[in-house]
Coordinates of C-alpha atoms in Angstrom, one line a residue:
M16 CA 180.0 -97.2 20.1
T17 CA 180.1 -97.1 16.2
A18 CA 183.6 -98.5 16.2
R19 CA 182.6 -101.4 18.4
I20 CA 179.5 -102.2 16.4
A21 CA 181.5 -102.0 13.2
E22 CA 184.1 -104.4 14.7
L23 CA 181.5 -107.0 15.2
A24 CA 179.6 -106.4 11.9
A25 CA 181.6 -108.7 9.7
G26 CA 181.2 -111.7 12.0
Y27 CA 177.5 -111.2 12.3
D28 CA 177.2 -110.7 8.5
Q29 CA 179.0 -114.1 7.9
S30 CA 177.0 -116.0 10.5
G31 CA 173.6 -114.4 10.2
A32 CA 173.3 -114.7 14.0
F33 CA 171.2 -112.3 16.0
P34 CA 173.5 -109.3 16.9
A35 CA 172.9 -109.4 20.6
E36 CA 176.2 -107.9 21.7
S37 CA 175.9 -105.0 19.2
L38 CA 172.4 -104.2 20.5
R39 CA 173.7 -104.3 24.1
T40 CA 176.4 -101.8 23.1
A41 CA 173.7 -99.5 21.6
H42 CA 171.6 -99.9 24.7
E43 CA 174.4 -99.1 27.0
A44 CA 174.9 -95.8 25.0
G45 CA 171.3 -95.0 25.7
L46 CA 170.3 -95.2 22.1
L47 CA 167.5 -97.8 22.2
T48 CA 165.6 -95.7 24.7
A49 CA 166.3 -92.3 23.2
T50 CA 162.8 -91.8 21.8
I51 CA 160.9 -92.6 25.0
G52 CA 158.8 -89.6 25.7
K53 CA 159.7 -87.2 28.5
Q54 CA 156.3 -87.8 30.1
Y55 CA 157.5 -91.4 30.6
G56 CA 161.0 -90.4 32.0
G57 CA 162.8 -90.6 28.7
Q58 CA 164.9 -88.2 26.6
G59 CA 162.1 -87.5 24.1
A60 CA 164.3 -87.6 21.0
R61 CA 162.4 -86.7 18.0
V62 CA 162.7 -87.2 14.2
E63 CA 166.0 -85.4 13.6
E64 CA 167.8 -87.0 16.5
S65 CA 166.4 -90.4 15.6
A66 CA 167.8 -89.9 12.1
R67 CA 171.2 -89.0 13.4
I68 CA 171.3 -92.0 15.8
L69 CA 170.4 -94.4 13.0
H70 CA 172.9 -92.7 10.7
R71 CA 175.7 -93.4 13.2
I72 CA 174.6 -97.0 14.0
G73 CA 174.2 -97.6 10.3
Q74 CA 177.8 -96.7 9.7
G75 CA 178.7 -99.5 12.1
D76 CA 176.1 -102.2 11.2
P77 CA 172.9 -101.4 9.4
S78 CA 171.4 -104.7 10.6
V79 CA 171.7 -103.5 14.1
A80 CA 170.4 -100.1 13.1
L81 CA 167.3 -101.5 11.4
I82 CA 166.4 -103.6 14.5
A83 CA 166.9 -100.5 16.6
A84 CA 164.8 -98.3 14.2
M85 CA 161.7 -100.4 14.8
T86 CA 162.0 -100.0 18.6
L87 CA 162.8 -96.3 18.4
N88 CA 159.8 -95.7 16.1
T89 CA 157.5 -97.6 18.5
H90 CA 158.5 -95.3 21.4
A91 CA 158.4 -92.2 19.3
R92 CA 154.8 -92.9 18.2
Q93 CA 153.7 -93.5 21.8
A94 CA 155.4 -90.2 22.9
V95 CA 153.4 -88.2 20.3
Q96 CA 150.1 -90.1 20.5
P97 CA 149.7 -92.5 23.5
H98 CA 147.9 -95.6 22.3
W99 CA 149.3 -98.5 24.3
P100 CA 147.4 -99.7 27.5
E101 CA 148.9 -97.5 30.2
E102 CA 150.1 -100.2 32.6
L103 CA 151.6 -102.3 29.8
Y104 CA 153.6 -99.4 28.4
A105 CA 154.8 -98.4 31.8
R106 CA 156.1 -102.0 32.2
L107 CA 157.8 -101.8 28.8
V108 CA 159.5 -98.5 29.7
K109 CA 160.8 -99.8 33.1
E110 CA 162.2 -103.0 31.5
S111 CA 163.7 -100.9 28.6
F112 CA 165.8 -98.8 30.9
E113 CA 167.2 -102.0 32.5
R114 CA 168.1 -104.0 29.4
P115 CA 167.6 -104.0 25.6
V116 CA 163.9 -104.5 25.0
L117 CA 163.0 -104.8 21.3
V118 CA 159.7 -104.2 19.7
N119 CA 158.6 -104.5 16.1
H120 CA 155.5 -104.7 13.9
A121 CA 154.6 -108.0 12.1
R122 CA 152.5 -106.9 9.1
V123 CA 153.7 -108.4 5.8
E124 CA 152.1 -111.7 4.9
P125 CA 152.9 -114.4 2.2
E126 CA 149.8 -113.8 0.2
L127 CA 149.2 -110.1 1.0
G128 CA 152.8 -108.9 0.6
S129 CA 153.4 -105.4 2.0
P130 CA 150.4 -103.5 3.4
A131 CA 151.9 -100.4 1.6
R132 CA 150.2 -101.7 -1.6
G133 CA 146.8 -102.1 0.1
G134 CA 144.9 -105.0 1.3
L135 CA 144.0 -106.5 4.7
P136 CA 145.6 -109.3 6.8
S137 CA 144.6 -112.9 6.7
T138 CA 146.1 -113.4 10.2
L139 CA 143.1 -114.0 12.4
A140 CA 142.4 -112.9 16.0
R141 CA 139.7 -115.2 17.5
R142 CA 137.8 -114.1 20.6
T143 CA 138.2 -116.5 23.6
P144 CA 136.7 -116.3 27.1
D145 CA 139.9 -114.6 28.4
G146 CA 141.0 -112.5 25.4
W147 CA 142.3 -113.3 21.9
S148 CA 143.9 -116.2 20.1
L149 CA 146.1 -115.3 17.1
S150 CA 146.9 -117.5 14.1
G151 CA 148.7 -116.6 10.9
T152 CA 152.1 -116.2 9.3
K153 CA 154.1 -112.9 8.9
R154 CA 157.1 -112.3 6.7
F155 CA 160.2 -110.2 7.1
V156 CA 159.8 -109.6 10.8
T157 CA 163.1 -107.8 11.6
G158 CA 164.8 -108.9 14.7
A159 CA 162.4 -111.8 15.1
E160 CA 164.5 -114.0 17.3
G161 CA 165.2 -111.2 19.8
L162 CA 161.9 -109.4 20.0
D163 CA 160.3 -108.9 23.3
W164 CA 157.0 -107.8 21.7
F165 CA 155.5 -108.6 18.3
L166 CA 152.9 -106.0 17.2
V167 CA 150.8 -108.3 15.0
W168 CA 148.4 -106.8 12.5
A169 CA 145.3 -109.1 12.3
T170 CA 141.6 -109.3 11.5
T171 CA 139.1 -110.3 14.1
D172 CA 136.7 -113.2 13.7
E173 CA 133.7 -111.1 14.9
P174 CA 130.4 -110.9 13.0
E175 CA 131.5 -107.5 11.8
P176 CA 135.3 -108.0 11.5
R177 CA 137.7 -105.3 12.7
V178 CA 141.4 -104.9 12.1
G179 CA 143.9 -104.0 14.8
T180 CA 147.4 -104.5 16.1
F181 CA 147.7 -107.1 18.8
L182 CA 150.5 -106.9 21.4
V183 CA 152.1 -110.3 21.7
P184 CA 154.9 -111.1 24.1
G185 CA 157.9 -112.6 22.4
G186 CA 158.1 -115.6 24.7
S187 CA 154.5 -116.7 24.2
P188 CA 153.7 -120.4 23.4
G189 CA 152.8 -120.9 19.8
I190 CA 155.3 -118.5 18.2
E191 CA 157.7 -120.2 15.7
V192 CA 160.3 -118.9 13.2
T193 CA 159.2 -120.8 10.1
G194 CA 161.3 -119.2 7.4
R195 CA 164.9 -118.2 7.7
W196 CA 166.1 -114.8 6.5
D197 CA 168.8 -115.6 3.9
Q198 CA 169.2 -112.4 1.8
L199 CA 172.0 -110.6 0.0
G200 CA 172.2 -107.8 2.5
L201 CA 171.4 -107.0 6.1
R202 CA 172.1 -110.6 6.9
A203 CA 172.2 -110.1 10.6
S204 CA 168.8 -108.3 10.8
G205 CA 167.1 -111.6 11.4
S206 CA 164.0 -110.6 9.3
H207 CA 162.6 -114.1 9.5
D208 CA 159.1 -115.4 8.7
V209 CA 157.2 -116.0 11.9
T210 CA 154.1 -118.2 12.4
F211 CA 151.6 -117.6 15.2
R212 CA 149.6 -120.7 16.2
D213 CA 146.8 -120.1 18.6
V214 CA 148.8 -117.6 20.5
E215 CA 146.8 -116.4 23.6
I216 CA 146.9 -112.8 24.7
P217 CA 144.7 -110.8 27.1
Y218 CA 141.7 -108.9 25.7
E219 CA 143.2 -105.5 26.3
H220 CA 146.4 -106.2 24.4
V221 CA 145.2 -104.6 21.2
I222 CA 145.7 -101.1 19.8
G223 CA 144.3 -99.2 16.9
I224 CA 141.4 -101.6 16.3
G225 CA 138.8 -100.4 13.9
P226 CA 136.3 -101.3 11.2
Y227 CA 137.3 -103.6 8.4
G228 CA 137.9 -101.3 5.4
A229 CA 140.2 -98.7 3.8
A230 CA 140.7 -96.8 7.1
A231 CA 142.6 -99.9 8.4
E232 CA 145.1 -99.8 5.6
Q233 CA 148.6 -98.3 5.7
D234 CA 148.9 -94.6 5.0
N235 CA 152.1 -94.3 3.0
R236 CA 152.1 -90.5 3.2
A237 CA 151.9 -90.3 7.0
G238 CA 155.2 -91.9 7.9
A239 CA 157.8 -89.0 7.8
A240 CA 158.9 -90.0 11.3
L241 CA 160.0 -93.4 10.0
H242 CA 160.9 -92.6 6.3
L243 CA 163.5 -90.0 7.2
P244 CA 165.4 -92.0 9.9
L245 CA 165.4 -95.0 7.6
A246 CA 166.9 -93.0 4.8
A247 CA 169.5 -91.7 7.2
L248 CA 170.3 -95.3 8.3
Y249 CA 171.3 -96.2 4.7
L250 CA 173.2 -93.0 4.2
G251 CA 175.2 -94.2 7.2
V252 CA 176.1 -97.3 5.1
A253 CA 177.2 -95.1 2.2
R254 CA 179.4 -93.0 4.5
A255 CA 181.0 -96.2 5.8
A256 CA 181.7 -97.2 2.2
Q257 CA 183.1 -93.7 1.5
S258 CA 185.4 -94.0 4.4
F259 CA 186.9 -97.3 3.1
F260 CA 187.2 -95.8 -0.4
H261 CA 189.2 -92.9 1.0
T262 CA 191.5 -95.3 3.0
F263 CA 192.1 -97.4 0.0
A264 CA 192.8 -94.4 -2.2
H265 CA 195.5 -93.1 0.2
E266 CA 197.1 -96.6 0.8
R267 CA 197.0 -98.0 -2.8
V268 CA 200.3 -97.1 -4.5
P269 CA 200.6 -98.9 -7.9
A270 CA 204.2 -99.7 -8.9
N271 CA 203.8 -98.0 -12.2
L272 CA 202.4 -94.8 -10.6
G273 CA 204.7 -94.3 -7.7
H274 CA 202.2 -92.4 -5.5
P275 CA 198.7 -93.1 -4.0
V276 CA 195.8 -93.3 -6.4
A277 CA 194.2 -90.5 -4.2
R278 CA 196.4 -88.1 -6.1
T279 CA 195.0 -89.1 -9.5
E280 CA 192.3 -87.0 -11.2
R281 CA 190.1 -90.1 -11.7
F282 CA 189.9 -90.8 -8.0
R283 CA 189.6 -87.2 -7.0
R284 CA 186.7 -86.7 -9.4
A285 CA 184.9 -89.8 -8.1
A286 CA 185.5 -88.7 -4.5
G287 CA 183.9 -85.4 -5.3
E288 CA 180.9 -87.0 -6.9
I289 CA 180.4 -89.3 -3.9
E290 CA 180.7 -86.4 -1.5
V291 CA 178.1 -84.3 -3.5
L292 CA 175.7 -87.2 -3.6
L293 CA 175.8 -87.9 0.1
T294 CA 175.9 -84.3 1.3
A295 CA 172.9 -83.4 -0.8
A296 CA 171.0 -86.4 0.5
E297 CA 171.8 -85.7 4.1
E298 CA 170.7 -82.1 3.7
L299 CA 167.3 -83.3 2.5
V300 CA 166.9 -85.9 5.2
F301 CA 168.2 -84.0 8.2
G302 CA 166.7 -80.7 7.0
G303 CA 163.3 -82.4 6.5
A304 CA 163.5 -84.0 9.9
A305 CA 164.3 -80.7 11.6
R306 CA 161.2 -79.1 9.8
V307 CA 159.0 -82.0 11.1
D308 CA 160.3 -81.5 14.6
A309 CA 159.7 -77.7 14.4
G310 CA 156.0 -78.3 13.4
D311 CA 156.5 -76.7 9.9
T312 CA 153.1 -77.2 8.4
S313 CA 154.4 -76.3 4.9
Y314 CA 156.5 -79.5 5.0
A315 CA 154.2 -82.0 3.2
P316 CA 154.3 -85.7 3.7
E317 CA 155.2 -86.0 0.0
Q318 CA 158.4 -84.1 0.7
A319 CA 159.5 -86.7 3.2
L320 CA 158.8 -89.5 0.7
G321 CA 160.7 -87.6 -1.9
A322 CA 163.7 -87.1 0.4
R323 CA 163.8 -90.8 1.0
V324 CA 163.6 -91.7 -2.7
L325 CA 166.5 -89.4 -3.5
A326 CA 168.5 -90.5 -0.4
D327 CA 168.2 -94.1 -1.4
R328 CA 169.2 -93.4 -5.0
H329 CA 172.1 -91.3 -3.9
G330 CA 173.3 -93.8 -1.4
V331 CA 173.2 -96.7 -3.8
R332 CA 174.9 -94.6 -6.5
A333 CA 177.7 -93.5 -4.2
V334 CA 178.6 -97.0 -3.1
E335 CA 178.5 -98.2 -6.7
L336 CA 180.9 -95.5 -7.7
A337 CA 183.3 -96.6 -4.9
V338 CA 183.1 -100.2 -6.0
R339 CA 183.7 -99.4 -9.6
L340 CA 186.8 -97.4 -8.9
L341 CA 188.4 -100.2 -6.8
G342 CA 187.5 -102.9 -9.3
N343 CA 188.1 -106.5 -8.1
P344 CA 189.3 -105.5 -4.6
G345 CA 186.0 -103.8 -4.1
L346 CA 184.1 -107.0 -4.6
A347 CA 186.4 -109.3 -2.6
R348 CA 184.9 -111.3 0.2
G349 CA 186.0 -110.0 3.6
N350 CA 186.4 -106.5 2.2
P351 CA 184.1 -104.1 4.1
L352 CA 183.2 -102.4 0.8
E353 CA 181.8 -105.6 -0.5
R354 CA 179.5 -105.9 2.5
H355 CA 178.5 -102.2 2.3
F356 CA 177.6 -102.8 -1.4
R357 CA 175.3 -105.7 -0.5
D358 CA 173.7 -103.8 2.4
I359 CA 173.0 -100.7 0.5
Q360 CA 170.9 -102.7 -2.0
C361 CA 168.3 -103.1 0.8
A362 CA 167.6 -99.3 0.9
P363 CA 165.0 -99.2 -1.9
V364 CA 163.3 -102.3 -0.7
H365 CA 161.6 -100.9 2.4
A366 CA 157.9 -100.0 2.0
P367 CA 156.7 -97.8 0.6
Q368 CA 158.9 -98.6 -2.4
E369 CA 159.9 -96.0 -5.0
D370 CA 157.0 -96.6 -7.4
I371 CA 154.4 -96.2 -4.6
S372 CA 156.2 -93.1 -3.3
L373 CA 156.4 -91.5 -6.7
L374 CA 152.7 -92.2 -7.3
A375 CA 151.8 -90.3 -4.1
I376 CA 154.2 -87.5 -4.9
G377 CA 152.9 -87.2 -8.5
T378 CA 149.3 -87.3 -7.5
K379 CA 150.0 -84.4 -5.1
A380 CA 151.9 -82.5 -7.8
L381 CA 149.1 -82.9 -10.4
N382 CA 146.4 -82.0 -7.8
P383 CA 147.9 -79.4 -5.5

């Protein structure tokens, strides 16, 4: 599965097209449905297994892994704390076993930015005789062109406004991609801007609706089940870069040297540093995920944030070391390492970003 997705990755990176074939490959391997709860007929994969799945897919193509991560997290949350309308989720599960069904939140807005920094959405949910009508623009909606469900964070137009997540079918009239994703890395993730213009949905298609206020904002400390798998995803990118680095080191034989550069002290020392960086990060991420799954109450949310901060730093540093050792060949277009270098730059960008994470960690450290 990883090899097939990796084989397709360069083409999707160049075209920026939605990676449909790669996602079908992941679905056929049972990975897009792995976190569906056992009570719904699924495997019930939890945090550690999710992290290992995304680590492997990330080695092949992190754009595919990121799209998969959003769907896996949706099912994982439902398995732990059911919150979807029962009949609607049953339909989602049935269809998910038959074909790749993709789900993702639409939360970031042009004016608001990321909810991780606080604030409330300007996207408006207006009451209609039959349900809700949604209008607003969301940014960086990963997998936008292939989503079956958008989970749209919006404010109601009621006399006492509430905030909730509105479940919008992907094929609904009034949904338009209004800003194309054209970034340095994860070019095939399709994280486009999406505008909702008077999109009609039934009244019951809303979850987590509550009063307008701080309680409706994002809790950056509560997301270990997503932070750790996302960290693992990018460590997968770093492992792919490491693999190419090793291949290059064994195959490159300079005329003035007469043997592979893998035998030189310089390359062996760099290989050792890369291995230490990645092994340490994986120990933190997979070990933390195992503790979450085991219900270890001593594992604080700040520890998951810290694991992700260090994993992101280590992954970026490891790939930079590999590129530095290869020199110009490492930055050549069409070279897998060049793509891995671009993709790994996306690791620290995901909310909550490092400064927000360190603020939460430091606050806890100063006030234990």
